[in-house]
Amino acid sequence: MSDPNTRQPILAARDLRKAYGRVVAMDGADFDLYPGEILGVIGDNGAGKSSMIAALAGAVRPDSGEIWLGGEQVRFANPMEARAKGIETVFQTLAMAPALTIVDNLFLGREYRKPGFRGRWLRALDRTRMRAEARKHLSELGLATIQNIDQVVETLSGGQRQGVAVARACAFGSRVIILDEPTAALGVKESRKVLDLILDVRRRGISVVLISHNMPHVFEIADRVHIHRLGRRIAQVRPDQISMSDAVAIMTGAMAPPTE
Amino acid sequence: MSSDDTPHFSEHAGFGRRVINFLHGNPTIIPFLVLIIGLAIFSLIVGKRFFHPFNLSLVLQQVTVIGMLALAQTLIILTAGIDLSVGAIMVLSSVAMGQMALTLGLPPEIALLAGIAVGGACGALNGLLITWLRLPPFIVTLGTWSIFNAFVQFWSRGQTIRQQEIAAEAAILQWTGTALQFGAWRLTLGSVLMLGLAALLWYMLNRTAYGRHIYAVGNDPEAARLSGISTQRVLFSVYLLAGVICGLAGWVLIGRIGAVSPLGGGSANLDSITAVVIGGTSLFGGRGSIIGTLIGALIVGFFRNGLALAGLDVLWQEFSIGCLIIMAVGFDQWLRRISN
């Protein structure tokens, strides 16, 4: 495999396999993400994109294969372990509790407690600190128009929710953010905003993995694209060197992948 | 950052949208208004007697036992569960206290603690069946309701332990019935216990991570799981805690009726659910509050009391409570629907 990029990948996987009964979801899938890039992952339904992403995020344990993070082999038992190593995932469902506030959701599962007696013995939450940090993270991503961070999430628009989910992923000093179909549920205008948001995230030096069915979105913002088919990666392409229709042809098997 | 290179999500909030957002953020406001309007109407119909401290004290005493159970029920309904066995756990705990103190001759203080522990054990059994065997809470607690009732009959042999016996040998069991007199106001220690517990649970739900996790687990279990919350552990602990609260309610029940009766908890299960639902807590989980439940319990108490003082037949009390339940659930459904 000869990648023009000679740098070391920040996140890589080799020969991932996963079968659910007789259904093979991953059949030797490879993956390489380089620092500071946006990597698009495309593939037809059942190509094993979601399983691979779930494996990288710690949500699914592969039957076999290796995952390397920053040159060190890792094995994640659950999403929390992946998160502790700096891999944040924005799932398609966003994993936010709609009846809780923006602040509650941003810090769900990793709340700050007050220092001293009240935090240690009375388990009191440090709400002032969480509010301040929430406000900071939202305005860093240009989401300052969300005025009231004590608003419950279900009162936000789809794009705003996606924005809050991305802000949560960015907030915890992560190195890699995986976005699963971030624009699937959004209209044209809101998709635009979310794509800008992703470009913003890259500007901050975070590597981004973008899984999407929407070819124009992937080709617009991705630096490189992995094409998956039948449980494995069959091609790595640069969006500026291949046409969208060729990519679709490779993805569906109508065209042979370019020889590397 | 300039406005050119950063995404902006503008909010176009009309008046209707703002009202809905407000209701989302303040789910207790509707029950609160119902209580205020109800009080105003009853005071017009009934007159001075209604707001007399004596009457208000009476209502508070009447809602204390159901209020305790409703606190436990609130925690469970917030997790999108339901507990049909709260009343049975309460009676079983009170029977356990009475039997251990008077028949087994244990020191009354030990019997009291053991009775509360029996409540906790019952809650733990519910929690275990729900989290470990993954059975639906409705079915589990319907089953344990029968089982706990059977234990009540078995242990008490259907006999009531009379007030005088308890007063003579285990007066601590009646401690919750002790009344504090402030002029015409009368406040039992059971009511104080109930209000204190409500304050404690309010703090737990709103000011600790565990409380937020209870809401998250009820609102969206998958989101909670992906956020690193052990949903099964939260669920189990909530049923356990509810059991302990029901145990405490058993103590309050003895104080209220003076005796230990195997028949004490007949309609208590459904009454506790009524108070929670009228208090604005959603049966679908993740939405509601302790204050709402207190208000819900008071609404039920004041409607019963006000209609009785107005000279209406008991059937109209039941009728009005039924209407309130349906309106409360209908409102909750509507609010959920328009927000999606």
Coordinates of C-alpha atoms in Angstrom, one line a residue:
Chain A
M1 CA 0.0 0.0 0.0
S2 CA 1.7 3.2 -1.1
D3 CA 0.2 6.3 0.2
P4 CA 1.7 9.5 -1.0
N5 CA 1.6 10.7 2.5
T6 CA 4.7 9.5 4.4
R7 CA 3.6 10.8 7.8
Q8 CA 2.6 8.4 10.4
P9 CA -1.2 7.9 10.7
I10 CA -2.8 9.1 13.9
L11 CA -5.3 6.3 13.8
A12 CA -5.0 3.2 11.7
A13 CA -6.6 -0.2 11.5
R14 CA -5.4 -3.4 9.8
D15 CA -7.4 -6.4 8.7
L16 CA -10.5 -5.8 10.8
R17 CA -13.0 -8.7 10.7
K18 CA -16.4 -8.9 12.2
A19 CA -19.2 -11.3 11.5
Y20 CA -22.7 -11.3 12.9
G21 CA -23.7 -14.9 12.6
R22 CA -23.4 -15.6 8.9
V23 CA -23.5 -12.0 7.9
V24 CA -19.9 -10.7 7.4
A25 CA -19.8 -7.0 8.2
M26 CA -16.0 -6.5 7.9
D27 CA -13.9 -8.7 5.8
G28 CA -10.3 -7.5 6.3
A29 CA -11.0 -3.8 6.5
D30 CA -8.0 -1.3 6.6
F31 CA -8.1 2.3 7.7
D32 CA -5.6 5.2 7.9
L33 CA -6.3 8.6 9.2
Y34 CA -3.5 11.2 9.1
P35 CA -3.1 14.2 11.5
G36 CA -5.1 17.3 10.6
E37 CA -7.0 15.9 7.7
I38 CA -10.7 15.3 7.0
L39 CA -11.1 11.7 5.8
G40 CA -14.3 10.8 4.0
V41 CA -15.5 7.2 4.2
I42 CA -18.0 6.2 1.6
G43 CA -19.6 2.9 0.6
D44 CA -22.9 1.4 -0.2
N45 CA -25.2 0.1 2.5
G46 CA -23.7 -3.0 4.0
A47 CA -20.2 -2.1 2.9
G48 CA -19.1 -2.3 6.6
K49 CA -18.6 1.5 7.1
S50 CA -20.6 1.6 10.3
S51 CA -19.1 -1.6 11.8
M52 CA -15.6 -0.2 11.1
I53 CA -16.4 3.1 12.7
A54 CA -18.0 1.4 15.6
A55 CA -14.9 -0.7 16.1
L56 CA -12.7 2.5 16.0
A57 CA -15.0 4.2 18.5
G58 CA -15.0 1.2 20.8
A59 CA -18.8 0.6 20.4
V60 CA -18.1 -2.8 18.7
R61 CA -15.3 -5.3 19.4
P62 CA -13.9 -6.7 16.1
D63 CA -13.4 -10.5 15.9
S64 CA -9.9 -9.9 14.8
G65 CA -7.6 -7.2 13.5
E66 CA -5.5 -4.5 14.9
I67 CA -6.1 -0.8 15.7
W68 CA -3.2 1.6 16.1
L69 CA -3.5 5.0 17.7
G70 CA -0.5 7.3 17.4
G71 CA 1.8 4.3 16.7
E72 CA 0.5 2.4 19.7
Q73 CA -1.7 -0.7 19.4
V74 CA -5.0 -0.3 21.3
R75 CA -8.0 -2.4 22.1
F76 CA -11.2 -0.7 23.2
A77 CA -13.7 -2.5 25.3
N78 CA -16.3 0.3 25.2
P79 CA -16.7 3.8 23.9
M80 CA -15.4 5.3 27.1
E81 CA -12.0 3.7 26.6
A82 CA -11.8 5.1 23.1
R83 CA -12.9 8.5 24.5
A84 CA -10.3 8.4 27.2
K85 CA -7.6 8.0 24.4
G86 CA -9.0 11.0 22.6
I87 CA -11.4 9.5 20.0
E88 CA -14.7 11.1 20.2
T89 CA -17.7 9.9 18.1
V90 CA -20.7 11.8 17.1
F91 CA -23.2 9.0 16.4
Q92 CA -25.9 9.4 13.9
T93 CA -28.4 9.4 16.7
L94 CA -26.3 12.1 18.4
A95 CA -26.5 10.3 21.7
M96 CA -28.1 13.3 23.4
A97 CA -31.0 13.1 25.9
P98 CA -33.5 15.5 24.3
A99 CA -35.2 16.5 27.6
L100 CA -31.9 17.5 29.2
T101 CA -30.4 20.9 28.8
I102 CA -27.4 21.7 26.5
V103 CA -25.1 21.9 29.5
D104 CA -26.4 18.6 30.9
N105 CA -25.8 16.9 27.6
L106 CA -22.3 18.4 27.0
F107 CA -21.1 17.0 30.3
L108 CA -23.3 13.9 30.5
G109 CA -21.3 11.0 32.0
R110 CA -18.3 13.3 32.9
E111 CA -19.7 16.0 35.1
Y112 CA -17.5 18.3 37.1
R113 CA -18.0 18.2 40.9
K114 CA -17.4 21.2 43.2
P115 CA -14.1 21.3 44.9
G116 CA -13.8 20.5 48.6
F117 CA -16.5 19.2 51.0
R118 CA -19.5 19.9 48.9
G119 CA -18.2 18.1 45.9
R120 CA -16.6 15.3 47.7
W121 CA -19.2 14.5 50.3
L122 CA -22.4 16.1 49.1
R123 CA -21.5 15.2 45.5
A124 CA -22.5 18.7 44.4
L125 CA -22.1 19.5 40.7
D126 CA -20.0 22.4 39.7
R127 CA -22.6 24.0 37.6
T128 CA -20.9 27.4 37.3
R129 CA -17.8 25.8 35.8
M130 CA -19.8 23.6 33.5
R131 CA -21.8 26.5 32.3
A132 CA -18.8 28.7 31.7
E133 CA -17.0 25.9 29.7
A134 CA -20.1 25.1 27.7
R135 CA -20.4 28.7 26.7
K136 CA -16.7 28.8 25.8
H137 CA -16.9 25.7 23.6
L138 CA -20.1 26.8 21.8
S139 CA -18.7 30.2 21.0
E140 CA -15.4 28.8 19.8
L141 CA -17.3 26.9 17.2
G142 CA -19.4 29.9 16.2
L143 CA -22.5 28.6 18.0
A144 CA -22.7 31.6 20.2
T145 CA -26.1 32.3 18.7
I146 CA -27.4 29.6 21.0
Q147 CA -28.1 32.1 23.7
N148 CA -29.6 30.0 26.5
I149 CA -27.4 27.1 27.3
D150 CA -29.9 25.9 29.9
Q151 CA -32.3 25.3 27.0
V152 CA -33.4 21.7 26.6
V153 CA -32.0 20.1 23.5
E154 CA -35.3 19.1 22.0
T155 CA -36.1 22.8 21.5
L156 CA -33.1 23.2 19.2
S157 CA -33.2 22.8 15.4
G158 CA -31.5 19.7 13.8
G159 CA -28.5 21.7 12.8
Q160 CA -28.1 23.2 16.3
R161 CA -28.3 19.8 17.8
Q162 CA -25.6 18.5 15.5
G163 CA -23.6 21.6 16.4
V164 CA -23.9 20.9 20.1
A165 CA -22.9 17.2 19.5
V166 CA -19.8 18.4 17.6
A167 CA -19.0 20.9 20.4
R168 CA -19.3 18.1 22.9
A169 CA -16.8 16.0 20.9
C170 CA -14.4 18.9 20.6
A171 CA -14.7 20.0 24.2
F172 CA -12.8 17.1 25.7
G173 CA -9.4 17.6 24.1
S174 CA -9.9 14.9 21.6
R175 CA -7.4 14.1 18.8
V176 CA -9.9 12.4 16.5
I177 CA -13.5 13.1 15.9
I178 CA -15.7 10.6 14.0
L179 CA -18.9 11.9 12.5
D180 CA -21.5 9.4 11.4
E181 CA -23.8 10.8 8.8
P182 CA -23.8 14.3 10.3
T183 CA -25.9 15.8 7.5
A184 CA -28.4 13.0 6.9
A185 CA -31.3 14.5 8.7
L186 CA -30.6 18.1 7.7
G187 CA -31.9 20.5 5.1
V188 CA -29.6 22.3 2.6
K189 CA -28.9 25.4 4.7
E190 CA -28.3 23.5 7.9
S191 CA -26.1 21.0 6.1
R192 CA -24.0 23.9 4.9
K193 CA -23.5 25.2 8.4
V194 CA -22.5 21.8 9.7
L195 CA -20.0 21.4 6.9
D196 CA -18.5 24.8 7.8
L197 CA -18.4 23.6 11.4
I198 CA -16.4 20.5 10.4
L199 CA -13.9 22.7 8.5
D200 CA -13.7 24.7 11.7
V201 CA -12.9 21.6 13.7
R202 CA -10.0 20.7 11.3
R203 CA -8.7 24.3 11.6
R204 CA -8.3 23.6 15.3
G205 CA -5.9 20.7 14.4
I206 CA -8.3 17.8 15.1
S207 CA -8.4 15.0 12.6
V208 CA -11.9 14.2 11.3
V209 CA -13.5 11.1 10.0
L210 CA -16.6 11.8 8.0
I211 CA -19.0 9.0 7.1
S212 CA -21.7 10.0 4.7
H213 CA -23.9 8.9 1.9
N214 CA -23.9 12.4 0.5
M215 CA -21.2 12.4 -2.2
P216 CA -21.2 16.2 -2.8
H217 CA -20.7 16.8 0.9
V218 CA -17.8 14.3 1.1
F219 CA -16.1 15.5 -2.1
E220 CA -16.4 19.1 -1.0
I221 CA -14.7 19.0 2.3
A222 CA -12.7 15.7 2.5
D223 CA -8.9 15.7 1.9
R224 CA -8.9 12.0 1.1
V225 CA -11.6 9.4 0.7
H226 CA -11.7 5.7 1.5
I227 CA -14.1 3.7 -0.6
H228 CA -15.5 0.6 1.1
R229 CA -17.2 -2.3 -0.6
L230 CA -18.2 -5.7 0.7
G231 CA -16.6 -5.3 4.1
R232 CA -13.2 -4.0 3.0
R233 CA -11.5 -0.8 1.8
I234 CA -11.0 -1.2 -2.0
A235 CA -9.6 2.2 -2.8
Q236 CA -8.1 5.4 -1.4
V237 CA -8.7 8.4 -3.6
R238 CA -8.2 12.2 -3.5
P239 CA -11.4 14.1 -4.3
D240 CA -9.5 16.3 -6.7
Q241 CA -8.2 13.4 -8.8
I242 CA -11.3 11.4 -9.3
S243 CA -14.8 12.3 -10.4
M244 CA -17.8 11.7 -8.2
S245 CA -19.4 9.3 -10.7
D246 CA -16.2 7.2 -10.9
A247 CA -16.2 7.0 -7.1
V248 CA -19.8 5.8 -7.2
A249 CA -18.9 3.3 -9.9
I250 CA -16.0 1.9 -7.7
M251 CA -18.3 1.8 -4.7
T252 CA -21.0 -0.2 -6.5
G253 CA -18.5 -2.5 -8.3
A254 CA -19.3 -1.2 -11.7
M255 CA -15.7 -0.1 -12.1
A256 CA -12.5 -1.7 -11.0
P257 CA -10.6 0.3 -8.3
P258 CA -7.5 2.2 -9.5
T259 CA -4.4 0.1 -9.1
E260 CA -2.1 1.4 -6.4
Chain B
M1 CA -14.5 35.2 15.0
S2 CA -16.1 37.1 12.1
S3 CA -19.5 36.1 10.9
D4 CA -18.3 35.2 7.4
D5 CA -16.3 32.1 8.2
T6 CA -18.2 30.6 11.0
P7 CA -21.5 28.9 10.9
H8 CA -24.4 30.6 12.5
F9 CA -27.5 29.0 13.7
S10 CA -30.1 31.6 14.0
E11 CA -33.1 31.2 16.2
H12 CA -36.4 32.2 14.8
A13 CA -38.5 31.9 17.9
G14 CA -42.1 33.1 17.6
F15 CA -44.4 33.6 20.5
G16 CA -45.9 30.1 20.4
R17 CA -42.5 28.5 20.2
R18 CA -41.3 30.5 23.2
V19 CA -44.3 29.4 25.2
I20 CA -43.5 25.8 24.3
N21 CA -39.8 26.2 25.2
F22 CA -40.8 27.8 28.5
L23 CA -43.1 24.8 29.3
H24 CA -40.3 22.5 28.4
G25 CA -37.9 24.2 30.8
N26 CA -40.5 24.5 33.5
P27 CA -42.7 21.4 33.5
T28 CA -44.0 22.2 37.0
I29 CA -45.7 25.4 36.0
I30 CA -48.9 23.7 34.8
P31 CA -49.6 21.7 38.0
F32 CA -48.7 24.8 40.0
L33 CA -51.4 26.8 38.1
V34 CA -53.9 24.0 38.6
L35 CA -53.2 24.0 42.3
I36 CA -53.6 27.8 42.6
I37 CA -56.7 27.9 40.5
G38 CA -58.2 24.9 42.4
L39 CA -57.4 26.6 45.7
A40 CA -59.0 29.9 44.5
I41 CA -62.2 28.1 43.3
F42 CA -62.6 26.1 46.5
S43 CA -62.0 29.1 48.7
L44 CA -64.8 30.8 46.8
I45 CA -67.2 27.9 47.1
V46 CA -66.3 26.7 50.6
G47 CA -65.4 30.0 52.2
K48 CA -63.2 30.7 55.1
R49 CA -63.2 27.1 56.4
F50 CA -61.1 26.0 53.5
F51 CA -58.1 28.2 54.3
H52 CA -58.4 27.6 58.0
P53 CA -55.0 26.3 59.4
F54 CA -56.9 23.4 60.9
N55 CA -58.1 22.3 57.4
L56 CA -54.8 22.9 55.7
S57 CA -53.0 20.9 58.4
L58 CA -55.5 18.1 57.9
V59 CA -54.9 18.0 54.2
L60 CA -51.2 17.8 54.7
Q61 CA -51.6 14.9 57.1
Q62 CA -53.8 13.1 54.6
V63 CA -51.4 13.4 51.8
T64 CA -48.3 12.5 53.8
V65 CA -48.3 8.7 53.3
I66 CA -49.2 8.9 49.6
G67 CA -46.7 11.7 49.3
M68 CA -43.9 9.4 50.5
L69 CA -44.9 6.7 48.1
A70 CA -45.2 9.3 45.3
L71 CA -41.6 10.4 45.9
A72 CA -40.4 6.8 45.4
Q73 CA -42.7 6.5 42.4
T74 CA -41.3 9.7 40.9
L75 CA -37.7 8.3 40.8
I76 CA -39.0 5.2 39.1
I77 CA -41.2 7.0 36.6
L78 CA -38.3 9.3 35.7
T79 CA -36.5 6.2 34.5
A80 CA -39.5 5.4 32.3
G81 CA -40.5 2.6 34.6
I82 CA -43.4 2.0 36.9
D83 CA -43.7 0.4 40.3
L84 CA -47.1 -1.1 41.1
S85 CA -45.8 -2.6 44.3
V86 CA -45.0 0.5 46.3
G87 CA -48.1 0.2 48.5
A88 CA -47.4 -3.5 49.2
I89 CA -43.8 -2.8 50.1
M90 CA -44.9 -0.1 52.5
V91 CA -47.4 -2.4 54.3
L92 CA -45.0 -5.3 54.3
S93 CA -42.4 -3.0 55.9
S94 CA -44.8 -1.8 58.6
V95 CA -45.9 -5.4 59.3
A96 CA -42.2 -6.3 59.5
M97 CA -41.6 -3.5 62.1
G98 CA -44.6 -4.5 64.2
Q99 CA -44.0 -8.2 64.1
M100 CA -40.3 -8.0 64.8
A101 CA -40.8 -5.6 67.7
L102 CA -43.8 -7.3 69.3
T103 CA -43.9 -10.9 68.3
L104 CA -40.1 -11.6 67.9
G105 CA -39.4 -9.2 70.8
L106 CA -36.5 -7.4 69.1
P107 CA -35.6 -3.9 70.4
P108 CA -37.9 -1.5 68.7
E109 CA -35.1 0.5 67.2
I110 CA -33.7 -2.6 65.5
A111 CA -37.2 -3.6 64.4
L112 CA -37.6 -0.2 62.8
L113 CA -34.3 -0.4 60.9
A114 CA -35.0 -4.0 59.9
G115 CA -38.4 -3.0 58.6
I116 CA -36.8 -0.3 56.4
A117 CA -34.3 -2.9 55.3
V118 CA -37.2 -5.2 54.3
G119 CA -38.4 -2.3 52.1
G120 CA -35.0 -2.0 50.6
A121 CA -34.8 -5.8 49.9
C122 CA -38.2 -5.7 48.2
G123 CA -37.0 -2.8 46.0
A124 CA -33.8 -4.7 45.3
L125 CA -35.8 -7.7 44.2
N126 CA -37.7 -5.5 41.7
G127 CA -34.5 -4.0 40.5
L128 CA -32.8 -7.3 40.0
L129 CA -35.7 -8.8 38.0
I130 CA -35.8 -5.7 35.8
T131 CA -32.1 -5.3 35.2
W132 CA -30.9 -8.8 35.3
L133 CA -33.7 -10.7 33.7
R134 CA -34.7 -7.6 31.6
L135 CA -38.3 -8.0 32.4
P136 CA -40.7 -5.0 31.9
P137 CA -41.2 -3.1 35.2
F138 CA -45.0 -3.2 34.8
I139 CA -45.0 -7.0 34.8
V140 CA -42.3 -7.4 37.5
T141 CA -44.0 -5.1 40.0
L142 CA -47.4 -6.5 39.2
G143 CA -46.0 -9.9 40.2
T144 CA -44.1 -8.7 43.2
W145 CA -47.2 -6.7 44.3
S146 CA -49.0 -10.0 44.7
I147 CA -46.0 -11.7 46.3
F148 CA -45.5 -8.9 48.8
N149 CA -49.2 -8.9 49.7
A150 CA -49.0 -12.7 50.3
F151 CA -46.0 -12.1 52.6
V152 CA -48.1 -9.5 54.4
Q153 CA -50.9 -11.9 55.0
F154 CA -48.5 -14.7 55.9
W155 CA -46.5 -12.7 58.4
S156 CA -49.4 -10.8 60.0
R157 CA -51.8 -13.8 59.9
G158 CA -54.3 -11.2 58.9
Q159 CA -54.2 -9.7 62.3
T160 CA -53.9 -6.0 63.2
I161 CA -51.5 -5.0 65.9
R162 CA -53.4 -2.6 68.1
Q163 CA -52.4 0.9 68.9
Q164 CA -52.1 0.3 72.7
E165 CA -49.8 -2.6 72.3
I166 CA -47.4 -0.6 70.1
A167 CA -47.6 2.4 72.4
A168 CA -46.7 0.2 75.3
E169 CA -43.8 -1.8 73.8
A170 CA -42.5 0.0 70.7
A171 CA -43.5 3.6 70.9
I172 CA -40.8 4.6 68.4
L173 CA -42.9 3.1 65.7
Q174 CA -45.6 5.7 66.3
W175 CA -43.0 8.5 66.5
T176 CA -44.0 9.7 63.0
G177 CA -47.5 10.4 64.3
T178 CA -46.3 12.9 66.9
A179 CA -47.8 16.3 66.2
L180 CA -46.1 19.6 66.5
Q181 CA -48.6 22.3 67.4
F182 CA -48.1 25.9 66.2
G183 CA -51.3 27.7 67.2
A184 CA -54.0 26.3 65.0
W185 CA -51.4 24.6 62.8
R186 CA -50.6 20.9 63.3
L187 CA -47.7 19.3 61.7
T188 CA -46.9 15.6 62.3
L189 CA -43.3 14.4 62.3
G190 CA -44.3 12.1 59.5
S191 CA -45.1 15.2 57.3
V192 CA -41.8 16.7 58.3
L193 CA -40.0 13.5 57.3
M194 CA -41.8 13.5 54.0
L195 CA -40.9 17.1 53.3
G196 CA -37.3 16.6 54.4
L197 CA -37.0 13.6 52.1
A198 CA -38.5 15.6 49.2
A199 CA -35.8 18.3 49.7
L200 CA -33.1 15.6 49.8
L201 CA -34.4 14.0 46.6
W202 CA -34.7 17.3 44.9
Y203 CA -31.0 18.0 45.7
M204 CA -30.1 14.6 44.5
L205 CA -31.9 14.9 41.2
N206 CA -30.9 18.4 40.4
R207 CA -27.5 19.0 42.0
T208 CA -25.7 15.7 41.6
A209 CA -24.5 13.7 38.6
Y210 CA -26.4 10.7 39.7
G211 CA -29.6 12.7 39.5
R212 CA -28.9 13.8 36.0
H213 CA -28.1 10.2 35.0
I214 CA -31.6 9.1 36.3
Y215 CA -33.1 11.7 33.9
A216 CA -30.9 10.6 31.0
V217 CA -31.5 6.9 31.5
G218 CA -35.3 7.6 31.4
N219 CA -35.2 10.0 28.6
D220 CA -32.9 8.2 26.2
P221 CA -31.2 5.0 27.5
E222 CA -29.1 4.6 24.4
A223 CA -27.7 8.1 24.6
A224 CA -27.0 7.6 28.3
R225 CA -25.2 4.3 27.5
L226 CA -23.1 6.0 24.8
S227 CA -22.2 8.8 27.3
G228 CA -20.7 6.3 29.6
I229 CA -23.5 5.8 32.1
S230 CA -24.1 2.3 33.4
T231 CA -27.8 2.3 32.7
Q232 CA -28.4 -1.0 34.4
R233 CA -26.7 0.1 37.6
V234 CA -28.7 3.3 37.7
L235 CA -31.9 1.4 37.2
F236 CA -31.2 -1.1 39.9
S237 CA -30.2 1.6 42.4
V238 CA -33.4 3.5 41.7
Y239 CA -35.6 0.5 42.5
L240 CA -33.5 -0.2 45.6
L241 CA -33.8 3.4 46.7
A242 CA -37.5 3.4 46.0
G243 CA -37.8 0.3 48.2
V244 CA -36.1 2.0 51.1
I245 CA -38.4 5.1 50.8
C246 CA -41.4 2.7 50.8
G247 CA -39.9 1.2 54.0
L248 CA -39.8 4.7 55.5
A249 CA -43.4 5.2 54.3
G250 CA -44.3 2.1 56.3
W251 CA -43.0 3.9 59.4
V252 CA -45.0 7.0 58.5
L253 CA -48.1 4.8 57.9
I254 CA -47.9 3.3 61.5
G255 CA -47.7 6.9 62.8
R256 CA -50.7 7.9 60.8
I257 CA -53.0 5.1 61.8
G258 CA -51.4 4.3 65.1
A259 CA -51.7 0.5 64.5
V260 CA -50.1 -2.0 62.2
S261 CA -52.7 -3.2 59.8
P262 CA -52.3 -5.7 57.0
L263 CA -55.0 -3.8 55.0
G264 CA -53.4 -0.3 55.0
G265 CA -52.2 0.0 51.4
G266 CA -55.2 -0.9 49.2
S267 CA -55.3 2.0 46.7
A268 CA -51.9 3.4 47.6
N269 CA -50.1 2.1 44.4
L270 CA -52.5 3.9 42.1
D271 CA -52.8 6.9 44.3
S272 CA -49.0 7.4 44.2
I273 CA -49.0 7.1 40.4
T274 CA -51.9 9.6 40.3
A275 CA -49.9 12.2 42.3
V276 CA -46.8 11.8 40.1
V277 CA -48.7 12.1 36.8
I278 CA -50.8 15.1 37.9
G279 CA -47.6 16.6 39.1
G280 CA -46.4 16.8 35.5
T281 CA -44.0 13.9 35.4
S282 CA -44.0 12.1 32.1
L283 CA -44.8 8.3 32.1
F284 CA -42.4 8.1 29.2
G285 CA -39.5 9.0 31.5
G286 CA -36.9 11.7 31.7
R287 CA -39.3 14.6 32.4
G288 CA -40.7 15.7 35.7
S289 CA -39.7 16.8 39.2
I290 CA -40.0 16.2 42.9
I291 CA -41.7 19.6 43.4
G292 CA -44.2 18.6 40.7
T293 CA -45.0 15.4 42.6
L294 CA -45.5 17.3 45.9
I295 CA -47.9 19.7 44.1
G296 CA -49.6 16.7 42.5
A297 CA -50.1 15.1 45.9
L298 CA -51.5 18.4 47.2
I299 CA -53.8 18.8 44.2
V300 CA -55.3 15.4 44.9
G301 CA -55.6 16.2 48.6
F302 CA -57.2 19.6 48.1
F303 CA -59.6 18.4 45.5
R304 CA -60.8 15.6 47.7
N305 CA -61.0 17.9 50.7
G306 CA -62.5 20.9 48.9
L307 CA -65.2 18.8 47.2
A308 CA -66.1 17.1 50.5
L309 CA -66.3 20.5 52.3
A310 CA -68.5 21.8 49.4
G311 CA -70.9 19.0 50.3
L312 CA -70.5 17.0 47.1
D313 CA -70.8 13.2 47.1
V314 CA -67.5 11.2 47.2
L315 CA -68.1 10.0 43.7
W316 CA -67.4 13.6 42.4
Q317 CA -64.0 13.5 44.1
E318 CA -63.1 10.3 42.2
F319 CA -64.6 11.8 39.0
S320 CA -62.5 15.0 39.2
I321 CA -59.3 13.2 40.0
G322 CA -59.9 11.0 37.0
C323 CA -60.4 14.0 34.8
L324 CA -57.1 15.6 36.1
I325 CA -55.2 12.4 35.3
I326 CA -56.4 12.3 31.7
M327 CA -55.7 16.0 31.3
A328 CA -52.2 15.7 32.7
V329 CA -51.3 12.8 30.5
G330 CA -52.9 14.4 27.5
F331 CA -51.0 17.6 28.0
D332 CA -47.7 15.7 28.4
Q333 CA -48.4 13.8 25.1
W334 CA -49.2 17.1 23.3
L335 CA -46.0 18.7 24.6
R336 CA -43.9 15.7 23.4
R337 CA -45.6 15.6 20.0
I338 CA -45.2 19.3 19.1
S339 CA -41.5 19.2 20.2
N340 CA -40.7 16.5 17.6

